[in-house]
CSV table of C-alpha atoms and ligand atoms in Angstrom, one decimal:
chain,number,residue,atom,x,y,z
A,1,MET,CA,-8.9,-36.6,92.8
A,2,THR,CA,-6.2,-34.5,94.7
A,3,TYR,CA,-6.7,-31.1,92.9
A,4,GLN,CA,-8.1,-29.7,96.3
A,5,ASN,CA,-4.5,-29.7,97.5
A,6,TYR,CA,-3.6,-27.0,94.9
A,7,SER,CA,-4.6,-23.4,95.1
A,8,LEU,CA,-6.1,-21.8,91.9
A,9,LYS,CA,-2.9,-19.8,91.4
A,10,GLN,CA,-0.9,-23.1,91.5
A,11,LEU,CA,-3.3,-24.9,89.1
A,12,GLN,CA,-3.2,-22.0,86.8
A,13,ALA,CA,0.8,-22.0,86.7
A,14,ILE,CA,0.8,-25.7,86.0
A,15,ASP,CA,-1.7,-25.2,83.3
A,16,ALA,CA,0.3,-22.5,81.7
A,17,ALA,CA,3.5,-24.7,81.9
A,18,HIS,CA,2.1,-27.8,80.5
A,19,HIS,CA,-1.4,-27.7,78.9
A,20,LEU,CA,-2.1,-26.3,75.3
A,21,HIS,CA,-5.9,-25.5,75.2
A,22,PRO,CA,-8.0,-25.9,72.1
A,23,PHE,CA,-9.0,-22.7,70.1
A,24,THR,CA,-7.0,-20.5,72.2
A,25,ASP,CA,-4.6,-17.6,71.8
A,26,HIS,CA,-1.9,-18.9,74.2
A,27,LYS,CA,-0.4,-15.5,74.7
A,28,ASP,CA,-3.7,-14.0,75.9
A,29,LEU,CA,-4.3,-17.1,78.0
A,30,ARG,CA,-0.9,-16.8,79.8
A,31,ALA,CA,-1.8,-13.2,80.6
A,32,ALA,CA,-5.3,-13.8,81.9
A,33,GLY,CA,-5.0,-17.2,83.5
A,34,SER,CA,-7.5,-20.0,83.0
A,35,ARG,CA,-10.9,-20.3,84.6
A,36,MET,CA,-11.0,-23.6,86.6
A,37,ILE,CA,-14.4,-25.3,86.5
A,38,THR,CA,-14.2,-27.9,89.3
A,39,HIS,CA,-17.7,-29.4,89.6
A,40,ALA,CA,-21.2,-29.2,88.4
A,41,ASP,CA,-24.8,-30.1,89.4
A,42,GLY,CA,-27.9,-30.1,87.3
A,43,PRO,CA,-27.9,-26.9,85.2
A,44,TYR,CA,-25.1,-25.2,87.2
A,45,ILE,CA,-21.2,-25.3,87.0
A,46,TYR,CA,-18.9,-24.1,89.9
A,47,ASP,CA,-15.6,-22.7,89.4
A,48,SER,CA,-12.6,-23.2,92.0
A,49,GLU,CA,-13.7,-19.9,93.7
A,50,GLY,CA,-17.1,-21.4,94.5
A,51,ASN,CA,-19.1,-19.2,92.0
A,52,GLU,CA,-22.2,-20.8,90.8
A,53,ILE,CA,-22.7,-20.3,87.0
A,54,LEU,CA,-25.9,-21.1,85.1
A,55,ASP,CA,-24.5,-23.1,82.1
A,56,GLY,CA,-26.2,-21.6,79.0
A,57,MET,CA,-24.0,-23.8,76.8
A,58,ALA,CA,-24.5,-27.4,78.2
A,59,GLY,CA,-20.7,-27.6,78.5
A,60,LEU,CA,-20.1,-27.2,74.8
A,61,TRP,CA,-23.5,-28.1,73.2
A,62,CYS,CA,-23.6,-31.4,74.8
A,63,VAL,CA,-24.6,-31.9,78.4
A,64,ASN,CA,-28.3,-32.3,77.4
A,65,VAL,CA,-29.4,-34.3,80.5
A,66,GLY,CA,-27.5,-31.9,82.8
A,67,TYR,CA,-24.7,-32.6,85.3
A,68,GLY,CA,-24.6,-35.0,88.2
A,69,ARG,CA,-26.4,-38.0,86.7
A,70,ASN,CA,-25.5,-41.0,88.9
A,71,GLU,CA,-27.1,-43.5,86.4
A,72,LEU,CA,-24.5,-42.4,83.8
A,73,ALA,CA,-21.7,-42.8,86.2
A,74,GLU,CA,-22.9,-46.1,87.3
A,75,ALA,CA,-23.3,-47.3,83.7
A,76,ALA,CA,-19.8,-46.5,83.0
A,77,TYR,CA,-18.6,-48.1,86.2
A,78,ARG,CA,-20.5,-51.4,85.7
A,79,GLN,CA,-19.2,-51.7,82.0
A,80,MET,CA,-15.7,-50.8,83.1
A,81,LYS,CA,-15.6,-53.6,85.6
A,82,GLU,CA,-17.2,-56.2,83.1
A,83,LEU,CA,-15.4,-55.2,80.0
A,84,PRO,CA,-13.6,-51.9,79.8
A,85,PHE,CA,-12.4,-52.3,76.2
A,86,TYR,CA,-12.6,-54.5,73.3
A,87,ASN,CA,-12.5,-53.5,69.7
A,88,SER,CA,-14.9,-54.0,66.8
A,89,PHE,CA,-12.4,-54.8,64.2
A,90,PHE,CA,-11.7,-58.2,62.6
A,91,ARG,CA,-15.3,-59.5,63.0
A,92,CYS,CA,-15.5,-58.9,66.7
A,93,THR,CA,-17.6,-56.4,68.7
A,94,THR,CA,-19.1,-56.0,72.2
A,95,PRO,CA,-22.9,-55.8,73.3
A,96,THR,CA,-23.3,-52.2,74.1
A,97,PRO,CA,-22.4,-50.6,70.7
A,98,VAL,CA,-24.8,-53.3,69.1
A,99,LEU,CA,-27.6,-52.3,71.4
A,100,LEU,CA,-26.9,-48.6,71.1
A,101,ALA,CA,-26.8,-48.9,67.2
A,102,LYS,CA,-30.3,-50.5,67.3
A,103,LYS,CA,-31.7,-47.7,69.5
A,104,ILE,CA,-30.3,-45.0,67.4
A,105,ALA,CA,-31.7,-46.7,64.2
A,106,GLU,CA,-35.2,-46.7,66.1
A,107,LEU,CA,-35.0,-42.9,66.7
A,108,ALA,CA,-33.5,-41.9,63.4
A,109,PRO,CA,-35.3,-41.1,60.1
A,110,ASP,CA,-36.8,-44.1,58.5
A,111,ASN,CA,-34.2,-44.5,55.7
A,112,ILE,CA,-31.4,-44.8,58.3
A,113,ASN,CA,-30.5,-48.1,60.0
A,114,GLN,CA,-26.7,-48.3,60.4
A,115,VAL,CA,-24.2,-46.6,62.6
A,116,PHE,CA,-20.4,-46.2,62.3
A,117,TYR,CA,-18.8,-45.0,65.6
A,118,GLY,CA,-15.9,-42.8,66.6
A,119,SER,CA,-14.9,-40.6,69.5
A,120,SER,CA,-15.7,-37.1,68.3
A,121,GLY,CA,-17.7,-35.2,65.8
A,122,SER,CA,-14.5,-34.5,63.8
A,123,GLU,CA,-13.7,-38.1,63.4
A,124,ALA,CA,-17.3,-38.8,62.4
A,125,ASN,CA,-17.1,-36.2,59.7
A,126,ASP,CA,-13.8,-37.7,58.5
A,127,THR,CA,-15.7,-41.1,58.4
A,128,ALA,CA,-18.6,-39.4,56.4
A,129,LEU,CA,-16.3,-37.7,53.9
A,130,ARG,CA,-14.4,-41.0,53.2
A,131,LEU,CA,-17.6,-43.0,53.2
A,132,VAL,CA,-19.5,-40.9,50.6
A,133,ARG,CA,-16.4,-40.8,48.2
A,134,HIS,CA,-16.2,-44.7,48.7
A,135,PHE,CA,-19.8,-45.1,47.9
A,136,TRP,CA,-19.5,-43.2,44.5
A,137,ALA,CA,-16.2,-45.3,43.8
A,138,LEU,CA,-18.3,-48.5,44.4
A,139,GLN,CA,-20.9,-47.1,42.1
A,140,GLY,CA,-18.3,-46.9,39.5
A,141,LYS,CA,-18.2,-43.1,39.5
A,142,PRO,CA,-14.9,-42.2,41.5
A,143,GLN,CA,-14.9,-38.9,39.8
A,144,LYS,CA,-18.1,-37.9,41.7
A,145,ASN,CA,-16.2,-36.7,44.7
A,146,ARG,CA,-16.7,-32.9,45.1
A,147,ILE,CA,-18.3,-31.9,48.4
A,148,ILE,CA,-20.4,-28.6,48.6
A,149,SER,CA,-20.2,-27.0,52.1
A,150,ARG,CA,-21.0,-23.5,53.2
A,151,ASN,CA,-18.9,-20.5,54.5
A,152,MET,CA,-19.0,-20.3,58.2
A,153,ALA,CA,-19.9,-24.0,58.6
A,154,TYR,CA,-18.3,-25.8,61.5
A,155,HIS,CA,-17.5,-29.4,60.9
A,156,GLY,CA,-14.6,-30.1,63.2
A,157,SER,CA,-10.9,-29.5,63.6
A,158,THR,CA,-9.2,-32.3,62.0
A,159,ILE,CA,-7.8,-31.7,58.4
A,160,ALA,CA,-11.0,-33.1,56.9
A,161,GLY,CA,-13.2,-31.4,59.5
A,162,ALA,CA,-11.5,-28.0,58.9
A,163,SER,CA,-11.6,-28.6,55.1
A,164,LEU,CA,-15.3,-29.3,55.0
A,165,GLY,CA,-16.0,-26.3,57.5
A,166,GLY,CA,-16.1,-22.8,56.1
A,167,MET,CA,-14.0,-20.9,58.7
A,168,GLY,CA,-11.4,-18.7,56.9
A,169,GLY,CA,-9.0,-18.5,59.8
A,170,MET,CA,-9.0,-22.4,60.0
A,171,HIS,CA,-8.3,-22.7,56.3
A,172,GLU,CA,-5.5,-20.2,56.5
A,173,GLN,CA,-3.7,-22.5,59.1
A,174,LEU,CA,-4.2,-25.7,57.2
A,175,GLY,CA,-1.5,-25.4,54.9
A,176,GLY,CA,-3.4,-27.4,52.2
A,177,ALA,CA,-7.1,-28.4,52.6
A,178,VAL,CA,-8.6,-31.7,51.4
A,179,PRO,CA,-9.1,-31.3,47.7
A,180,ASN,CA,-12.5,-30.9,46.1
A,181,VAL,CA,-14.4,-29.2,48.8
A,182,VAL,CA,-16.1,-25.9,47.8
A,183,HIS,CA,-18.1,-23.5,49.9
A,184,VAL,CA,-21.2,-21.5,49.0
A,185,MET,CA,-23.2,-18.8,50.8
A,186,MET,CA,-24.8,-19.6,54.2
A,187,PRO,CA,-28.6,-19.1,54.7
A,188,TYR,CA,-28.3,-16.1,57.1
A,189,ALA,CA,-30.9,-13.5,56.3
A,190,TYR,CA,-30.0,-10.9,59.1
A,191,GLU,CA,-26.8,-10.2,57.2
A,192,LEU,CA,-27.1,-11.5,53.7
A,193,ALA,CA,-30.7,-10.7,52.5
A,194,LEU,CA,-30.8,-8.0,50.0
A,195,PRO,CA,-32.8,-4.8,50.8
A,196,GLY,CA,-36.5,-5.6,50.4
A,197,GLU,CA,-35.8,-9.4,49.9
A,198,ASN,CA,-38.2,-11.4,52.3
A,199,ASP,CA,-37.1,-14.6,54.1
A,200,HIS,CA,-38.7,-16.9,51.9
A,201,ASP,CA,-37.0,-15.5,48.7
A,202,PHE,CA,-33.6,-15.3,50.5
A,203,GLY,CA,-33.9,-19.0,51.5
A,204,LEU,CA,-34.5,-19.9,47.9
A,205,ARG,CA,-31.5,-17.8,46.8
A,206,ALA,CA,-29.2,-19.4,49.3
A,207,ALA,CA,-30.3,-22.8,48.2
A,208,LYS,CA,-29.8,-21.8,44.5
A,209,ALA,CA,-26.2,-21.2,45.5
A,210,VAL,CA,-26.0,-24.9,46.0
A,211,GLU,CA,-27.5,-25.8,42.6
A,212,ASP,CA,-25.2,-23.2,41.0
A,213,ALA,CA,-22.1,-25.0,42.6
A,214,ILE,CA,-23.5,-28.4,41.3
A,215,LEU,CA,-23.9,-27.0,37.7
A,216,GLU,CA,-20.6,-25.3,37.8
A,217,ALA,CA,-18.8,-28.6,38.6
A,218,GLY,CA,-21.1,-30.8,36.7
A,219,ALA,CA,-23.4,-33.1,38.6
A,220,ASP,CA,-21.3,-36.1,37.7
A,221,ASN,CA,-18.5,-34.7,39.7
A,222,VAL,CA,-20.5,-33.8,43.0
A,223,ALA,CA,-20.6,-36.4,45.6
A,224,ALA,CA,-22.6,-34.7,48.3
A,225,PHE,CA,-23.8,-31.5,50.0
A,226,ILE,CA,-23.0,-31.1,53.6
A,227,GLY,CA,-24.7,-28.8,56.2
A,228,GLU,CA,-25.6,-28.2,59.7
A,229,PRO,CA,-29.4,-28.0,59.9
A,230,VAL,CA,-29.0,-24.9,62.1
A,231,MET,CA,-25.3,-23.6,62.0
A,232,GLY,CA,-24.0,-23.8,65.4
A,233,ALA,CA,-20.4,-22.5,66.0
A,234,GLY,CA,-21.0,-20.1,63.2
A,235,GLY,CA,-23.6,-18.3,65.3
A,236,VAL,CA,-26.8,-20.3,65.7
A,237,LYS,CA,-28.0,-19.4,62.2
A,238,ILE,CA,-31.5,-20.6,61.6
A,239,PRO,CA,-32.4,-20.9,57.9
A,240,PRO,CA,-35.7,-19.6,56.5
A,241,ALA,CA,-38.3,-22.3,56.1
A,242,SER,CA,-37.9,-22.2,52.4
A,243,TYR,CA,-34.2,-23.3,52.5
A,244,TRP,CA,-33.9,-27.0,53.4
A,245,PRO,CA,-36.9,-28.3,51.3
A,246,GLU,CA,-35.3,-26.7,48.2
A,247,VAL,CA,-31.8,-28.0,49.1
A,248,GLN,CA,-33.2,-31.5,49.4
A,249,ARG,CA,-35.1,-31.1,46.1
A,250,ILE,CA,-31.9,-29.9,44.4
A,251,CYS,CA,-29.8,-32.8,45.8
A,252,ARG,CA,-32.4,-35.3,44.6
A,253,LYS,CA,-32.6,-33.7,41.1
A,254,TYR,CA,-28.8,-34.1,40.5
A,255,ASP,CA,-28.3,-37.2,42.5
A,256,VAL,CA,-26.2,-35.5,45.0
A,257,LEU,CA,-26.0,-37.1,48.6
A,258,LEU,CA,-27.4,-35.1,51.5
A,259,MET,CA,-25.0,-35.1,54.5
A,260,LEU,CA,-26.4,-33.5,57.7
A,261,ASP,CA,-24.0,-32.6,60.5
A,262,GLU,CA,-26.1,-32.9,63.6
A,263,VAL,CA,-23.3,-32.9,66.1
A,264,ILE,CA,-25.0,-30.1,67.9
A,265,THR,CA,-28.7,-30.7,66.9
A,266,GLY,CA,-28.7,-34.5,67.3
A,267,TYR,CA,-30.6,-36.0,70.3
A,268,GLY,CA,-33.2,-33.5,71.0
A,269,ARG,CA,-32.0,-29.9,70.8
A,270,THR,CA,-34.5,-28.8,68.2
A,271,GLY,CA,-37.5,-30.6,69.7
A,272,GLU,CA,-37.1,-33.7,67.7
A,273,TRP,CA,-34.5,-36.4,68.1
A,274,PHE,CA,-32.9,-35.2,64.9
A,275,ALA,CA,-33.2,-31.9,63.2
A,276,ALA,CA,-33.8,-34.0,60.0
A,277,GLN,CA,-37.2,-34.6,61.5
A,278,THR,CA,-37.8,-30.9,62.4
A,279,PHE,CA,-37.1,-30.0,58.8
A,280,ASP,CA,-38.5,-33.1,57.3
A,281,LEU,CA,-35.4,-34.1,55.6
A,282,GLU,CA,-34.2,-37.5,54.3
A,283,PRO,CA,-30.4,-37.3,54.5
A,284,ASP,CA,-28.0,-40.0,53.4
A,285,THR,CA,-25.6,-39.5,56.4
A,286,ILE,CA,-26.2,-37.8,59.7
A,287,THR,CA,-23.0,-37.0,61.9
A,288,THR,CA,-23.8,-37.1,65.7
A,289,ALA,CA,-21.7,-36.9,68.8
A,290,LYS,CA,-21.9,-34.7,71.9
A,291,ALA,CA,-25.4,-35.3,73.4
A,292,LEU,CA,-25.3,-38.9,72.3
A,293,THR,CA,-23.7,-39.4,75.7
A,294,SER,CA,-24.6,-35.9,77.0
A,295,GLY,CA,-20.8,-35.4,77.0
A,296,TYR,CA,-20.2,-37.9,79.9
A,297,GLN,CA,-18.1,-39.9,77.5
A,298,PRO,CA,-16.4,-39.0,74.1
A,299,LEU,CA,-18.5,-40.7,71.5
A,300,SER,CA,-19.8,-40.2,68.0
A,301,ALA,CA,-22.0,-42.1,65.6
A,302,LEU,CA,-22.2,-41.5,61.9
A,303,LEU,CA,-25.7,-42.5,61.0
A,304,VAL,CA,-25.6,-44.1,57.5
A,305,GLY,CA,-28.6,-44.2,55.1
A,306,ASP,CA,-29.8,-47.5,53.5
A,307,ARG,CA,-28.6,-46.5,50.1
A,308,ILE,CA,-25.0,-46.2,51.1
A,309,ALA,CA,-25.2,-49.2,53.6
A,310,ALA,CA,-26.6,-51.5,51.0
A,311,THR,CA,-23.9,-50.6,48.5
A,312,LEU,CA,-21.3,-51.6,51.0
A,313,VAL,CA,-22.8,-55.0,51.4
A,314,GLU,CA,-23.7,-55.6,47.8
A,315,LYS,CA,-20.4,-54.5,46.3
A,316,GLY,CA,-18.3,-55.9,49.1
A,317,GLY,CA,-14.6,-55.2,49.6
A,318,GLU,CA,-13.0,-53.8,52.7
A,319,PHE,CA,-13.7,-50.2,53.7
A,320,TYR,CA,-10.2,-49.2,55.1
A,321,HIS,CA,-11.3,-47.0,57.8
A,322,GLY,CA,-12.0,-47.2,61.7
A,323,TYR,CA,-10.6,-46.0,65.1
A,324,THR,CA,-9.3,-48.1,67.9
A,325,TYR,CA,-12.2,-46.7,69.9
A,326,SER,CA,-15.0,-47.2,67.3
A,327,GLY,CA,-17.8,-48.7,69.5
A,328,HIS,CA,-16.0,-48.3,72.8
A,329,PRO,CA,-18.0,-50.3,75.1
A,330,VAL,CA,-17.9,-47.9,78.1
A,331,ALA,CA,-18.9,-45.0,75.9
A,332,CYS,CA,-21.8,-47.0,74.3
A,333,ALA,CA,-23.1,-48.0,77.7
A,334,VAL,CA,-23.2,-44.3,78.7
A,335,GLY,CA,-24.9,-43.5,75.5
A,336,LEU,CA,-27.6,-46.1,75.9
A,337,GLU,CA,-28.2,-45.0,79.4
A,338,ASN,CA,-28.4,-41.4,78.4
A,339,ILE,CA,-31.0,-42.0,75.6
A,340,GLU,CA,-33.0,-43.9,78.3
A,341,ILE,CA,-32.9,-40.8,80.5
A,342,ILE,CA,-34.0,-38.6,77.6
A,343,GLN,CA,-36.8,-40.9,76.8
A,344,ARG,CA,-37.9,-41.5,80.5
A,345,GLU,CA,-38.0,-37.8,81.2
A,346,GLY,CA,-39.7,-36.8,78.0
A,347,LEU,CA,-37.0,-34.3,77.4
A,348,VAL,CA,-37.4,-34.1,73.6
A,349,GLU,CA,-41.2,-33.6,73.8
A,350,ARG,CA,-40.6,-31.0,76.5
A,351,VAL,CA,-38.4,-29.0,74.3
A,352,LYS,CA,-40.9,-29.3,71.5
A,353,ASN,CA,-44.2,-28.4,73.2
A,354,ASP,CA,-43.0,-26.4,76.2
A,355,THR,CA,-39.5,-25.1,76.8
A,356,GLY,CA,-38.6,-24.5,73.2
A,357,PRO,CA,-41.5,-22.2,72.4
A,358,TYR,CA,-41.1,-20.6,75.8
A,359,PHE,CA,-37.3,-19.9,75.2
A,360,ALA,CA,-37.9,-18.3,71.9
A,361,LYS,CA,-40.6,-16.1,73.4
A,362,ALA,CA,-38.7,-15.2,76.6
A,363,LEU,CA,-35.5,-14.2,74.6
A,364,GLN,CA,-37.7,-11.9,72.4
A,365,GLU,CA,-39.7,-10.4,75.1
A,366,HIS,CA,-36.9,-9.8,77.7
A,367,LEU,CA,-34.0,-9.1,75.4
A,368,GLY,CA,-35.2,-8.2,71.8
A,369,ASP,CA,-35.9,-4.6,72.7
A,370,HIS,CA,-32.5,-4.0,74.3
A,371,ASP,CA,-30.6,-1.1,72.7
A,372,ILE,CA,-27.5,-3.2,71.8
A,373,VAL,CA,-29.5,-6.3,70.5
A,374,GLY,CA,-30.1,-6.3,66.7
A,375,GLU,CA,-32.0,-9.6,66.5
A,376,VAL,CA,-32.8,-12.6,68.8
A,377,ARG,CA,-33.6,-15.9,67.3
A,378,ALA,CA,-34.1,-19.4,68.7
A,379,ILE,CA,-35.2,-22.9,67.6
A,380,GLY,CA,-35.8,-25.6,70.2
A,381,LEU,CA,-33.2,-24.9,72.9
A,382,MET,CA,-30.7,-23.1,70.7
A,383,GLY,CA,-30.5,-19.4,70.6
A,384,ALA,CA,-28.6,-16.3,69.4
A,385,ILE,CA,-28.5,-12.6,70.2
A,386,GLU,CA,-26.9,-10.2,67.9
A,387,ILE,CA,-24.9,-7.5,69.3
A,388,VAL,CA,-25.2,-4.1,67.5
A,389,LYS,CA,-24.3,-0.5,68.0
A,390,ASP,CA,-27.3,0.6,66.1
A,391,LYS,CA,-30.4,-1.4,66.0
A,392,ALA,CA,-31.9,0.4,63.0
A,393,THR,CA,-28.8,0.4,60.7
A,394,LYS,CA,-27.4,-3.0,62.1
A,395,GLU,CA,-24.0,-1.2,62.5
A,396,ARG,CA,-21.7,-3.2,64.8
A,397,PHE,CA,-19.2,-2.2,67.3
A,398,GLU,CA,-15.5,-1.9,66.4
A,399,PRO,CA,-13.4,-3.9,66.2
A,400,SER,CA,-15.4,-6.7,65.0
A,401,GLY,CA,-16.1,-9.3,67.6
A,402,SER,CA,-15.0,-7.2,70.5
A,403,ALA,CA,-18.5,-6.3,71.9
A,404,ALA,CA,-19.8,-9.9,72.4
A,405,VAL,CA,-16.7,-10.5,74.5
A,406,VAL,CA,-17.6,-7.7,76.7
A,407,VAL,CA,-21.2,-9.1,77.1
A,408,ARG,CA,-19.9,-12.6,77.8
A,409,ASP,CA,-17.6,-11.4,80.5
A,410,HIS,CA,-20.3,-9.6,82.2
A,411,ALA,CA,-22.6,-12.4,81.9
A,412,ILE,CA,-20.1,-14.9,83.5
A,413,ALA,CA,-19.4,-12.4,86.3
A,414,ASN,CA,-23.2,-12.3,86.8
A,415,GLY,CA,-23.5,-16.2,87.0
A,416,MET,CA,-24.5,-16.9,83.4
A,417,MET,CA,-22.3,-18.9,81.0
A,418,LEU,CA,-22.8,-17.7,77.3
A,419,ARG,CA,-20.5,-17.9,74.4
A,420,ALA,CA,-19.5,-15.1,72.2
A,421,THR,CA,-18.8,-16.0,68.4
A,422,GLY,CA,-18.1,-13.0,66.3
A,423,ASP,CA,-20.7,-10.4,67.2
A,424,THR,CA,-23.2,-12.9,68.4
A,425,MET,CA,-24.0,-14.4,71.7
A,426,ILE,CA,-24.9,-18.1,71.5
A,427,MET,CA,-26.9,-20.3,73.8
A,428,SER,CA,-27.5,-24.1,73.9
A,429,PRO,CA,-28.6,-25.0,77.4
A,430,PRO,CA,-29.2,-28.3,78.8
A,431,LEU,CA,-32.6,-29.8,77.9
A,432,ILE,CA,-33.6,-30.1,81.7
A,433,TRP,CA,-34.0,-26.2,81.8
A,434,THR,CA,-37.5,-25.4,82.9
A,435,ARG,CA,-39.5,-22.2,82.4
A,436,ASP,CA,-38.1,-20.9,85.6
A,437,THR,CA,-34.4,-21.5,84.5
A,438,ILE,CA,-35.2,-19.7,81.3
A,439,ASP,CA,-36.6,-16.8,83.2
A,440,LEU,CA,-33.4,-16.7,85.4
A,441,ALA,CA,-31.2,-16.8,82.3
A,442,CYS,CA,-33.0,-13.9,80.7
A,443,GLU,CA,-32.7,-11.8,83.8
A,444,ARG,CA,-28.9,-12.3,84.0
A,445,ILE,CA,-28.4,-11.8,80.4
A,446,ARG,CA,-30.4,-8.4,80.6
A,447,LYS,CA,-28.1,-7.3,83.3
A,448,ALA,CA,-25.0,-8.3,81.4
A,449,LEU,CA,-26.3,-6.3,78.4
A,450,ASP,CA,-27.0,-3.2,80.5
A,451,LEU,CA,-23.4,-3.3,81.9
A,452,ALA,CA,-22.0,-4.1,78.4
A,453,LYS,CA,-23.8,-1.2,77.0
A,454,ALA,CA,-22.5,1.2,79.6
A,455,ASP,CA,-18.8,0.0,78.9
A,456,LEU,CA,-19.1,0.0,75.3
A,457,PHE,CA,-20.5,3.5,74.8
A,458,ARG,CA,-18.2,4.8,77.6
A,459,SER,CA,-15.2,3.6,75.6
A,460,LYS,CA,-16.3,5.2,72.3
B,501,PMP,N1,-19.7,-30.6,63.6
B,501,PMP,C1,-20.3,-29.5,64.5
B,501,PMP,C2,-21.6,-29.1,63.8
B,501,PMP,C3,-19.9,-29.1,65.7
B,501,PMP,O1,-20.5,-28.2,66.3
B,501,PMP,C4,-18.7,-29.7,66.1
B,501,PMP,C5,-18.1,-29.4,67.5
B,501,PMP,N2,-18.6,-28.2,68.0
B,501,PMP,C6,-18.0,-30.7,65.4
B,501,PMP,C7,-18.5,-31.2,64.2
B,501,PMP,C8,-16.8,-31.3,65.9
B,501,PMP,O2,-17.0,-32.1,66.9
B,501,PMP,P1,-15.7,-32.6,67.9
B,501,PMP,O3,-15.3,-31.2,68.6
B,501,PMP,O4,-16.3,-33.6,68.8
B,501,PMP,O5,-14.7,-33.1,67.1
């Protein structure tokens, strides 16, 4: 690696000249210059100026075992030397995807025993969409192909991912979404509950929106409902306890498949291996990626339930779908080692019994009373802080989304990486965080909130 031969200014100039970043306003980026992260260790990332920043986002919801894991580097190195690549097409495969699939099946809900690989969450959702439609076609019901999703859902950035997702800005830029995807309300009580409506009733009403969409289309035309168990990029929106059991009941009643997108929640984040287990669900597909390798290699796995998998075998016929890197041997070697680390260190149990509950309590106690915080919420090691101008009325700062950016910039300047989405600060730290790390994070966030409050009221 020779980047050390370049100054930050030189790297930024090359970046501006040649590199188009994802989800970026390129005009703004040119003006501001990019932040260059150069190395990382444990829970910390370091930028080119040597600043140490506590990574409250685990990279991008993925580095669950933290940075600097030699075992993962060595697993990749060994596999690259032995067999860097061979495909899984044409009745071939290689050992590591086989063994990883077995491992995932052991951890997954009981009705799930098969895995289809890709390299990203978006690809895995493409696979999921094609697979459920193929399933109904094999069942002799090709017209049962409508998918119900939710506003503000994030299911990736390919055409299928963006179509499944419920982000208005993304839809506007699609120039034609995948047909037959409809979106219903999200289960977000803080903004959508009616005056006097309690969480329980709100959760049932949000689930009823799914039933209404099924009835409107006719159950014979609806293939599946897709949802993130906890909406991530849309703002860590945790549904009321009444929501998921009711959605599961409705899906069963109308024979609509349940597709869970666990790209964020998979592999421990909510204190179980999968949020399906946290919410006691029996999905037909689970989309996973990110923490499957803790982000050390690009890898996704679509977990496929027995009903769909058995139909593929019974009915036969080729499923015309797959990627060159489906079951990449190096990525799968890293995935295997990563799961072993999570198991060896008991990280899932730790989130469930210790750091998860502590995280929720700490956010509440240290940040919940702050003047510009409307609500804090957490599940496992996933959290959100709502930024408001007025706690009582829930009034937001204008323009929408601006205040969270001010908080984020102060947080980063104070050694704390947080993400701003809309008016919400979101967090998804590595599962290696301890109680001490959580305390340190709360201290830094509190300081960022104080500084942001001063800025935000000064500029009014
Ligand atoms: N689904 C969810 C729930 C996600 O959070 C993401 C990424 N943040 C994706 C799908 C897409 O994954 P990728 O960026 O790997 O394509």
